[in-house]
Every structure is written in C-alpha cells, then in structure tokens.
Amino acid sequence: MILSVARTAICVCLLSLSLESALVCAASLYPDSLKDQLQDSDRDGVINPRDLCPNTPSGSAIDNQGCALTNTVHYNVRFQAQFDTNQYQLNDHFHSQLATLADTLNKHPDSLIYIEGHTDSQGSPRYNLLLSKKRADALADLLITRFQIAPKRIIPLGYGQQRPIVADATSASNHQNRRVIARILTPLKNDLIDSWRMPFRLNQYHLSKRQKQLLQPFILTLLQQPDSLVLIQGHTDSSGQTQHNMRLSQQRAEQVAGYLEKEYVIDEQRIMTQGYGATQPMVDNDTAHHRQQNRRVKIRLLERLQESKQVTLPKWTIWSVDELENPAQTN
C-alpha cells in the first residue's frame, strides 16, 4: 500500500513538470515486452508491428500501414544551358545534365532530339544566326561523340536573336537569352497519319494548289491537337552545287512552314524546319525518276516526350477558404 501511494505521488510530481515527463512516467509502468510492441521507430504515427514501411521519410503523408502516400507526376524532358558572350562550347557544369538527357534518349530509341540555339541582341543578326547554330551544333557533337547518339536523331537549329525569353537588353537578360534548349520528341500517336513526303519539280520550291490540298490531313491534326509539333525537312537531288542545294532545300521547308503560319495561324513555336540539300537521298541519283524521288519535303508530326515519377505527398496540406471558393485561374 505504501509502495502504491509513493508511485502515485511520483507520477503527480512528474505531471506537474511537463507532459513529456508524464509520458516517461507512464511508460515506466509497462513491461519491456509491451513497450517494444508500442514503439514507432520512424515516428510516422504507426507502431512497429503494424508498420509495413519502417523507414518512411519524415513529414510524409501515410496510409494505415505506415507507407508514404505518393502521386504520379508527368513532365516534359528538357535540357537548357547558358553561354558566355560569343562562346558556343558547352560549359563543363552542364555535362552531368547532358548525360541524363542521353540516357533518356537511349531509353526511347524511336525518339528525336530537337536543339535550339539562341543569342542575345548584341552584334549583327547575321553573326548571331551563325553563332546560335554553332551552339546547337556543339551540343549535337557532344551527343554524337560522347554518348553515341545517331546523327539522324538530332535536329540542331539556330534562331539567332529572333526568340528572346527576356526582352529587356540588360546584362542579366542577355545571359538568359544566350542559350541552347533541347527537347526530346516522339512520333505523334496518330493512327491516320504521322509522316508524309511531298515531291517538287527541279529547282522549284513554291507550293502548287495540288500540294496545298495534300497538306490538309496534317493541318487538321495540327488544329485538333494543339500540343503537337511539326518537323519539315527539305531535300534536293544531287544536281547543282552543294550551297545551292542547301539553300533550295531550306526554301522548300520554309515554304511549307510559311503556308501553315499564314493560312492556318499555326504558331511558329510548333514548327521546325531544316534543309539537308542532297545529303540524305532516298535512292541513288542515277536516273531521272530517282532524282525526282529525292526532290522532296518530308513532314513529320511529333509530340514532346513525357516521363513520369512518383512524388511523396506532404503530411499536411493547408487550404485557404478563399482559394477553395475562388480557385486561381491558370493559363
């Protein structure tokens, strides 16, 4: 009886000191075997015998078995790097990110990578156009030589100063505008049409009425799927000088692009054009018929590659009543 009264007195004393001390006092009343069963080693609120995930990250929302609740997040695969003034070689700082990009390309062998080179507004437009192409080509060369990505999967383009992300010409904005952006693209999942070839007559690049009619299925898809992209690749036969053929093939691609932009208001950001000259023939240029086959524009419908990852949900999410009644509008 005396022992029981003494124990009660000690507990009352501890309760008067702090709640934590009271819990220590209460715990001391249980046998060791029971205390072991009530332990929560990762402090997630689920005792060890019921905890199927004993190492839950601190602060995670959990289910009844003590496992973290997660959500699947989808994101577009993208690479971006900045450059110093007049430079086009990639800084070593970005090489680890480039390795991750190459790993993703290897995981998706049917994908392409589209590389945009850009400059700030300092210097002449012609110089900036050449510099931006060098930046895109430098990134392409690294992917080819260091990571063995096939050249045919790489589309390097230079836009000079035409597409700034910051309009004001300050030191900080110029640094942001001197950049390359690389996006991984995959063929558009479309059962009806994904690529098509348009023939051209010798030395011609203007679109005929018939060619415009043949473009309608592509245009319809572009209008119905606003997130889709179009790659327009111009080609020539082997007649003529190399420089002439490169210019002619680019003109063919740009004619198609201009038609999409002007007649159907397709955003230029969704259109990629590239001229290959006579470097990628479909067949040998040994007959008139074969040369006619090589004079062409190839059009491909693409979409941005999306990857997914599991994200652990936070333990507490606090909502504002105003936000629930008047949700914010996002573009």
mmCIF file of C-alpha atoms in Angstrom, residues 314-319:
data_model
loop_
_atom_site.group_PDB
_atom_site.id
_atom_site.type_symbol
_atom_site.label_atom_id
_atom_site.label_comp_id
_atom_site.label_asym_id
_atom_site.label_seq_id
_atom_site.Cartn_x
_atom_site.Cartn_y
_atom_site.Cartn_z
ATOM 1 C CA PRO A 314 3.496 16.124 -47.682
ATOM 2 C CA LYS A 315 1.877 15.273 -44.349
ATOM 3 C CA TRP A 316 -0.119 18.455 -44.036
ATOM 4 C CA THR A 317 -1.796 20.469 -46.783
ATOM 5 C CA ILE A 318 -3.388 23.709 -45.602
ATOM 6 C CA TRP A 319 -6.061 25.177 -47.845
#
